[in-house]
Coordinates of C-alpha atoms and ligand atoms in Angstrom, one line a residue:
M79 CA 11.9 9.7 -21.8
L80 CA 10.8 6.4 -23.1
S81 CA 12.5 5.7 -26.2
K82 CA 10.2 5.2 -29.3
E83 CA 11.2 1.2 -29.2
I84 CA 10.8 0.8 -25.4
E85 CA 7.5 2.5 -25.7
K86 CA 6.7 0.1 -28.1
A87 CA 7.8 -3.0 -26.4
L88 CA 5.4 -2.0 -23.2
N89 CA 2.8 -1.1 -25.4
E90 CA 2.5 -4.8 -26.7
Q91 CA 3.6 -6.2 -23.0
L92 CA 0.0 -4.0 -21.4
K93 CA -1.4 -5.7 -24.7
I94 CA -0.8 -9.0 -23.7
E95 CA -1.7 -8.0 -20.3
A96 CA -5.3 -7.2 -20.8
E97 CA -5.5 -10.3 -23.4
S98 CA -4.4 -12.3 -20.6
S99 CA -7.2 -10.7 -18.3
H100 CA -10.0 -11.9 -21.0
H101 CA -8.4 -15.4 -21.0
Y102 CA -8.8 -15.4 -16.8
L103 CA -12.0 -14.4 -17.1
A104 CA -13.7 -16.9 -19.9
M105 CA -12.0 -19.5 -18.0
A106 CA -14.0 -18.4 -15.2
V107 CA -17.3 -18.1 -17.4
W108 CA -16.8 -21.8 -18.1
A109 CA -16.3 -22.4 -14.4
E110 CA -19.1 -20.7 -13.3
T111 CA -21.2 -21.9 -16.0
E112 CA -20.2 -25.7 -15.0
G113 CA -20.4 -25.8 -11.7
Y114 CA -16.9 -25.2 -10.3
P115 CA -17.4 -22.1 -8.1
G116 CA -14.0 -22.5 -6.5
I117 CA -12.0 -22.5 -10.1
A118 CA -14.2 -20.0 -10.9
E119 CA -13.6 -17.2 -8.0
F120 CA -9.5 -18.2 -8.6
M121 CA -10.4 -17.6 -12.7
Y122 CA -12.0 -14.3 -11.6
Q123 CA -9.3 -13.4 -8.9
H124 CA -6.3 -14.3 -11.8
S125 CA -8.3 -12.0 -13.9
D126 CA -8.6 -9.2 -11.8
E127 CA -4.8 -9.7 -10.9
E128 CA -3.8 -9.9 -15.1
R129 CA -5.5 -5.9 -15.3
L130 CA -3.6 -4.8 -12.5
H131 CA -0.6 -6.3 -13.9
M132 CA -2.0 -4.3 -17.8
L133 CA -2.9 -0.9 -15.0
K134 CA 0.6 -0.7 -13.6
L135 CA 2.4 -0.7 -17.4
V136 CA 0.2 2.0 -18.4
K137 CA 1.0 3.7 -15.5
Y138 CA 4.5 3.8 -15.8
I139 CA 4.5 4.3 -19.5
N140 CA 2.5 8.1 -19.4
E141 CA 5.0 8.6 -16.1
R142 CA 8.3 8.4 -18.7
G143 CA 6.5 10.5 -21.1
G144 CA 5.1 8.2 -23.2
K145 CA 1.6 7.7 -24.3
A146 CA -0.5 4.3 -23.4
D147 CA -2.0 2.8 -26.4
I148 CA -5.5 0.7 -25.4
S149 CA -6.0 -1.2 -28.2
D150 CA -8.7 -4.1 -29.2
I151 CA -9.0 -7.7 -27.4
A152 CA -9.5 -10.1 -29.0
K153 CA -11.6 -12.7 -28.0
P154 CA -10.2 -15.6 -26.2
K155 CA -8.7 -18.6 -28.6
I156 CA -9.8 -21.6 -25.8
K157 CA -11.5 -24.9 -26.5
L158 CA -12.2 -25.9 -22.7
N159 CA -13.7 -29.8 -22.0
N160 CA -12.9 -30.5 -18.7
I161 CA -10.5 -29.1 -15.9
Q162 CA -7.4 -30.5 -17.0
D163 CA -8.0 -28.3 -19.9
V164 CA -8.6 -25.2 -18.1
F165 CA -5.2 -25.7 -15.9
K166 CA -2.9 -27.1 -18.9
S167 CA -4.2 -24.0 -21.0
L168 CA -3.4 -21.1 -18.1
Y169 CA 0.1 -23.2 -18.3
E170 CA 0.9 -22.7 -21.5
H171 CA -1.0 -19.5 -21.5
E172 CA 2.0 -18.2 -18.6
V173 CA 4.7 -19.6 -20.5
S174 CA 4.1 -17.6 -23.2
V175 CA 3.8 -14.6 -21.6
T176 CA 7.1 -15.3 -19.9
N177 CA 8.8 -15.4 -22.7
S178 CA 6.9 -12.4 -24.5
I179 CA 8.2 -10.5 -21.2
N180 CA 11.5 -11.8 -21.7
E181 CA 11.8 -10.1 -25.1
V182 CA 11.3 -6.6 -23.6
V183 CA 14.1 -7.4 -21.0
H184 CA 16.3 -8.1 -24.0
V185 CA 14.8 -4.9 -25.4
C186 CA 15.2 -3.1 -22.6
L187 CA 19.5 -4.4 -22.0
S188 CA 20.0 -3.2 -25.8
N189 CA 18.3 -0.1 -25.8
K190 CA 20.9 0.1 -22.4
D191 CA 17.1 1.7 -20.8
Y192 CA 18.2 0.1 -16.6
S193 CA 15.1 2.6 -15.2
T194 CA 12.7 -0.5 -17.3
H195 CA 14.9 -2.9 -17.0
N196 CA 14.6 -2.5 -13.2
F197 CA 10.7 -1.8 -13.5
M198 CA 10.6 -5.1 -15.6
Q199 CA 12.3 -7.0 -13.0
W200 CA 8.4 -7.2 -11.1
Y201 CA 7.1 -9.1 -14.0
V202 CA 9.7 -11.8 -13.9
A203 CA 9.4 -12.8 -10.6
E204 CA 5.8 -12.3 -10.9
Q205 CA 5.8 -14.9 -14.5
L206 CA 8.1 -16.9 -12.0
E207 CA 5.4 -17.8 -9.5
E208 CA 2.9 -18.0 -11.9
E209 CA 4.5 -20.2 -13.0
A210 CA 5.4 -22.1 -10.3
L211 CA 1.3 -22.0 -9.5
A212 CA 0.2 -23.7 -12.3
R213 CA 2.5 -26.4 -12.4
E214 CA 1.3 -27.5 -8.8
I215 CA -1.7 -27.1 -9.7
L216 CA -0.8 -29.6 -13.0
D217 CA 0.6 -31.7 -10.7
R218 CA -2.6 -32.2 -8.2
L219 CA -4.6 -32.9 -11.1
Q220 CA -2.4 -35.5 -12.1
L221 CA -3.1 -37.3 -9.1
I222 CA -6.2 -36.7 -8.7
G223 CA -7.3 -38.1 -12.6
N224 CA -10.9 -38.7 -12.9
D225 CA -12.1 -38.8 -9.3
K226 CA -14.7 -37.0 -8.6
G227 CA -14.3 -37.2 -4.6
G228 CA -10.7 -35.4 -5.4
M229 CA -12.4 -32.8 -7.6
Y230 CA -14.7 -31.7 -5.9
L231 CA -12.1 -31.5 -2.8
F232 CA -10.3 -29.5 -5.5
D233 CA -12.9 -27.0 -6.3
R234 CA -13.1 -26.1 -2.6
D235 CA -9.7 -26.1 -1.9
I236 CA -8.2 -24.4 -5.0
K237 CA -8.7 -21.0 -3.2
T238 CA -5.7 -21.9 -0.7
F239 CA -2.9 -22.0 -3.0
H240 CA -2.9 -18.7 -4.9
N241 CA -0.1 -16.9 -6.1
K242 CA 1.6 -16.7 -2.8
S243 CA 3.3 -12.9 -4.0
G244 CA -0.4 -12.1 -3.6
S245 CA 0.8 -10.6 -7.2
A246 CA 0.1 -6.6 -8.7
Ligands
LIG346 FE1 0.6 -10.7 -15.9 O1 1.3 -12.0 -14.9 FE2 0.1 -13.7 -15.5 O2 0.0 -13.1 -17.2

């Protein structure tokens, strides 16, 4: 049985995963309407993965005797002008998610809930991969700079450097 404190922490994380899915969906729309089909596909897929991260939490909370709280999702607050903005925002978002996951892990340890701590290790590993991927993409974009041909190839090839874990 989950303690109330753990249930609350997991429900907060559930909301963050749902918001992440929304965040990447908004980025997919930007990319698709700006003529970057490769980036759009990458973002749609990333959005789907975040939804799976949310569902994993929903099921865990319910299975452990808690109740998943499905709340409102705020409109993503992102302002995108170019591809660099998109991936800078993705990286910053992932860093903030890592921080919130570390917070849940901390609550698990202080409540001596080692089962949930164990469950959360999947998220810890996932965040490491996602941050590494975002950094790799930002490095590539830095190399490309304003080169239009480079950007075309980047859009074409982005699906080849997706999260190695396959996620979810
Ligand atoms: Fe849910 O993995 Fe990133 O945010």
